[in-house]
Amino acid sequence: NAGVTQTPKFQVLKTGQSMTLQCAQDMNHEYMSWYRQDPGMGLRLIHYSVGAGITDQGEVPNGYNVSRSTTEDFPLRLLSAAPSQTSVYFCASSLQDRGAYEQYFGPGTRLTVT
Amino acid sequence: GNSVTQMEGPVTLSEEAFLTINCTYTATGYPSLFWYVQYPGEGLQLLLKATKADDKGSNKGFEATYRKETTSFHLEKGSVQVSDSAVYFCALSDPARTSYGKLTFGQGTILTVHP
């Protein structure tokens, strides 16, 4: 199993550009999520999905869109990038293990918006 | 809402020193508690977890005990190594079944271990 994979690893955008961060998992997990990591703030939930065709907002959803057409893939779209979206983005999928959900994280995408 | 507070960092130790990173939480019900570790340039890895009061999670010499009376989940290691240098995150998952394990993270603690 490759686990959770993310592409690209690094990206530089200009303000106003759009792009899609890719996330895929091969563990057949129903639940997937996107977090952003900023210095001194830990990780904050952007959007999540509890299965194909079902998505919902997390703590910081503004400026981001998601869709979930398959169990495996959960892309994150930035429609018009802003400098405030400079961050490291992590995708995760989760598995229920003895009553607790355990999350598996991808390696991250480091995004800089100039 | 749920929240997690970690001790202020960064933490700098000499090899073989004792490590404690404090973590306290606020949550309704009985959350599951986690410690994640992030090595330089990598994603987060689960270090250990505990799912109910008085549970002790352990892995790679690290331990943490779920203390409901003090709402704490402090991370400890008796003798740190240079290879333990990383960022450590305390996190909790909402106990509600419909939360699907959404995590609330602390701000992270940077640990640097010198030879």
Coordinates of C-alpha atoms in Angstrom, one line a residue:
Chain A
N1 CA 0.0 0.0 0.0
A2 CA 1.2 3.5 -0.8
G3 CA -1.0 4.9 2.0
V4 CA -1.9 8.6 1.5
T5 CA -0.2 10.4 -1.4
Q6 CA -0.2 14.1 -2.2
T7 CA 1.0 16.0 -5.2
P8 CA 2.7 18.4 -5.7
K9 CA 5.2 18.5 -2.8
F10 CA 6.0 22.2 -3.5
Q11 CA 4.1 24.9 -5.3
V12 CA 4.5 28.7 -5.8
L13 CA 1.5 30.6 -7.0
K14 CA 0.8 34.3 -7.8
T15 CA -2.1 36.0 -6.1
G16 CA -5.3 35.2 -8.1
Q17 CA -4.1 32.0 -9.7
S18 CA -6.0 28.8 -9.2
M19 CA -4.7 25.3 -8.6
T20 CA -5.7 21.9 -7.3
L21 CA -3.9 19.9 -4.6
Q22 CA -4.2 16.2 -5.2
C23 CA -4.7 13.6 -2.6
A24 CA -5.2 9.9 -3.0
Q25 CA -5.4 6.9 -0.6
D26 CA -5.4 3.2 -1.4
M27 CA -6.6 1.9 2.0
N28 CA -10.3 2.1 1.2
H29 CA -10.9 4.5 4.0
E30 CA -14.3 6.2 3.9
Y31 CA -13.3 9.4 5.8
M32 CA -10.8 11.9 4.3
S33 CA -9.9 15.4 5.3
W34 CA -7.7 18.4 4.5
Y35 CA -5.7 20.3 7.1
R36 CA -3.5 23.3 6.9
Q37 CA -0.4 23.8 9.2
D38 CA 0.7 27.3 10.2
P39 CA 3.5 28.1 12.6
G40 CA 2.3 28.2 16.2
M41 CA -1.2 27.1 15.3
G42 CA -1.0 23.4 14.9
L43 CA -3.2 21.9 12.2
R44 CA -6.6 23.2 11.3
L45 CA -9.3 21.4 9.5
I46 CA -10.3 22.9 6.1
H47 CA -12.8 20.4 4.7
Y48 CA -13.7 16.7 5.1
S49 CA -15.6 13.9 3.5
V50 CA -17.3 10.9 5.0
G51 CA -17.7 9.1 1.7
A52 CA -17.9 9.5 -2.0
G53 CA -20.3 12.3 -2.9
I54 CA -20.4 13.7 0.7
T55 CA -18.3 16.7 1.8
D56 CA -18.6 19.3 4.6
Q57 CA -16.7 22.3 5.9
G58 CA -14.2 22.3 8.7
E59 CA -12.8 25.1 10.8
V60 CA -11.2 27.2 8.0
P61 CA -13.1 26.5 4.7
N62 CA -13.1 29.9 3.1
G63 CA -11.2 30.1 -0.2
Y64 CA -11.2 26.3 -0.7
N65 CA -13.4 23.9 -2.5
V66 CA -13.5 20.1 -2.4
S67 CA -15.2 17.2 -4.1
R68 CA -15.2 13.5 -3.6
S69 CA -16.2 11.6 -6.7
T70 CA -14.4 8.3 -5.7
T71 CA -13.4 6.7 -2.4
E72 CA -9.7 7.1 -3.3
D73 CA -9.4 10.7 -4.3
F74 CA -10.1 14.0 -2.5
P75 CA -8.7 17.0 -4.3
L76 CA -8.5 20.5 -2.7
R77 CA -9.1 23.5 -5.0
L78 CA -7.9 27.0 -4.5
L79 CA -10.0 29.2 -6.9
S80 CA -8.2 32.5 -6.4
A81 CA -5.0 32.1 -4.3
A82 CA -4.2 34.7 -1.7
P83 CA -1.0 35.3 0.4
S84 CA -3.0 34.2 3.5
Q85 CA -3.2 30.7 1.9
T86 CA 0.6 30.3 2.1
S87 CA 0.9 27.2 4.3
V88 CA 1.6 23.5 4.4
Y89 CA -1.4 21.4 3.5
F90 CA -1.9 17.8 4.7
C91 CA -4.4 15.3 3.5
A92 CA -5.5 12.5 5.8
S93 CA -7.7 9.5 5.7
S94 CA -9.0 7.6 8.7
L95 CA -9.9 4.1 9.8
Q96 CA -12.0 3.1 12.8
D97 CA -9.9 0.9 15.2
R98 CA -11.5 -0.4 18.4
G99 CA -13.9 2.5 18.7
A100 CA -11.4 5.2 17.9
Y101 CA -10.7 6.7 14.5
E102 CA -7.0 6.7 13.6
Q103 CA -5.9 9.2 11.0
Y104 CA -3.2 8.6 8.4
F105 CA -1.5 11.6 7.0
G106 CA 0.1 12.3 3.6
P107 CA 3.6 13.9 3.3
G108 CA 2.2 17.4 2.7
T109 CA 2.2 20.1 0.1
R110 CA 4.1 23.3 0.8
L111 CA 2.3 26.2 -0.9
T112 CA 3.6 29.7 -1.3
V113 CA 1.4 32.5 -2.6
T114 CA 3.2 35.7 -3.7
Chain B
G1 CA -15.9 23.6 21.6
N2 CA -12.9 21.3 21.9
S3 CA -9.4 22.6 22.4
V4 CA -5.9 21.3 23.1
T5 CA -3.1 23.3 24.9
Q6 CA 0.5 22.3 24.7
M7 CA 3.4 23.6 26.7
E8 CA 5.3 26.5 25.1
G9 CA 8.3 25.5 23.1
P10 CA 10.8 25.1 21.7
V11 CA 12.4 22.5 24.0
T12 CA 16.1 21.9 23.9
L13 CA 17.7 18.9 25.7
S14 CA 20.9 17.0 25.8
E15 CA 21.0 13.4 24.8
E16 CA 19.8 11.0 27.5
A17 CA 17.9 13.7 29.3
F18 CA 14.3 13.2 30.6
L19 CA 11.5 14.7 28.4
T20 CA 8.1 15.9 29.4
I21 CA 5.8 17.8 27.1
N22 CA 2.6 18.9 28.8
C23 CA -0.8 18.7 27.1
T24 CA -4.2 19.6 28.5
Y25 CA -7.5 19.5 26.8
T26 CA -11.1 20.7 26.9
A27 CA -13.8 18.5 25.5
T28 CA -17.3 17.2 26.2
G29 CA -17.7 13.6 26.8
Y30 CA -14.7 11.1 26.5
P31 CA -12.4 12.0 23.6
S32 CA -9.6 9.8 22.3
L33 CA -6.2 11.4 22.8
F34 CA -3.2 11.2 20.5
W35 CA 0.4 12.3 20.2
Y36 CA 1.7 12.8 16.6
V37 CA 5.3 13.4 15.6
Q38 CA 6.5 15.3 12.6
Y39 CA 10.2 14.8 11.6
P40 CA 11.8 17.5 9.5
G41 CA 10.3 17.7 6.0
E42 CA 7.8 14.9 6.6
G43 CA 4.2 14.5 7.4
L44 CA 2.6 13.6 10.7
Q45 CA 3.0 10.1 12.1
L46 CA 0.9 8.7 15.0
L47 CA 3.2 8.2 17.9
L48 CA 0.8 6.8 20.5
K49 CA -2.9 7.0 21.5
A50 CA -5.3 6.4 24.4
T51 CA -9.0 5.9 24.1
K52 CA -10.3 6.0 27.7
A53 CA -9.4 7.3 31.1
D54 CA -6.3 5.8 32.8
D55 CA -5.2 4.2 29.5
K56 CA -1.4 4.5 28.9
G57 CA -0.2 4.8 25.3
S58 CA 3.4 3.9 24.6
N59 CA 5.7 3.6 21.6
K60 CA 9.4 3.9 20.9
G61 CA 10.1 4.7 24.6
F62 CA 7.5 7.4 24.7
E63 CA 4.6 7.2 27.1
A64 CA 1.4 9.2 27.9
T65 CA -1.4 8.5 30.3
Y66 CA -5.0 9.7 29.8
R67 CA -5.9 11.6 33.0
K68 CA -9.5 12.6 33.0
E69 CA -9.4 14.1 36.4
T70 CA -6.8 16.6 35.3
T71 CA -7.8 16.6 31.6
S72 CA -4.2 15.9 30.7
F73 CA -2.1 13.7 28.4
H74 CA 1.5 14.6 29.0
L75 CA 4.2 13.0 26.9
E76 CA 7.3 11.5 28.6
K77 CA 10.4 9.8 27.6
G78 CA 13.1 8.7 30.0
S79 CA 16.1 9.2 27.8
V80 CA 15.9 11.1 24.6
Q81 CA 18.1 10.7 21.5
V82 CA 19.2 13.0 18.8
S83 CA 16.9 11.2 16.5
D84 CA 13.9 12.3 18.6
S85 CA 14.3 15.9 17.4
A86 CA 11.0 16.7 15.8
V87 CA 7.8 18.6 16.3
Y88 CA 5.3 16.9 18.6
F89 CA 1.5 17.5 18.4
C90 CA -1.1 16.6 21.0
A91 CA -4.5 16.0 19.6
L92 CA -8.0 14.8 20.5
S93 CA -10.8 13.3 18.4
D94 CA -14.4 14.3 19.1
P95 CA -16.1 11.3 20.8
A96 CA -19.3 11.8 18.8
R97 CA -19.8 9.0 16.4
T98 CA -20.7 11.4 13.6
S99 CA -17.4 13.2 14.0
Y100 CA -15.5 10.4 12.2
G101 CA -12.5 11.2 14.2
K102 CA -12.0 14.8 13.3
L103 CA -8.9 16.0 15.1
T104 CA -8.3 19.1 17.2
F105 CA -4.6 19.8 17.5
G106 CA -2.4 21.7 19.9
Q107 CA 0.0 24.2 18.5
G108 CA 2.9 21.8 18.5
T109 CA 6.2 21.7 20.5
I110 CA 9.5 21.7 18.7
L111 CA 12.0 19.4 20.4
T112 CA 15.8 19.6 19.7
V113 CA 18.1 17.1 21.2
H114 CA 21.9 17.9 21.2
P115 CA 24.6 15.2 21.4

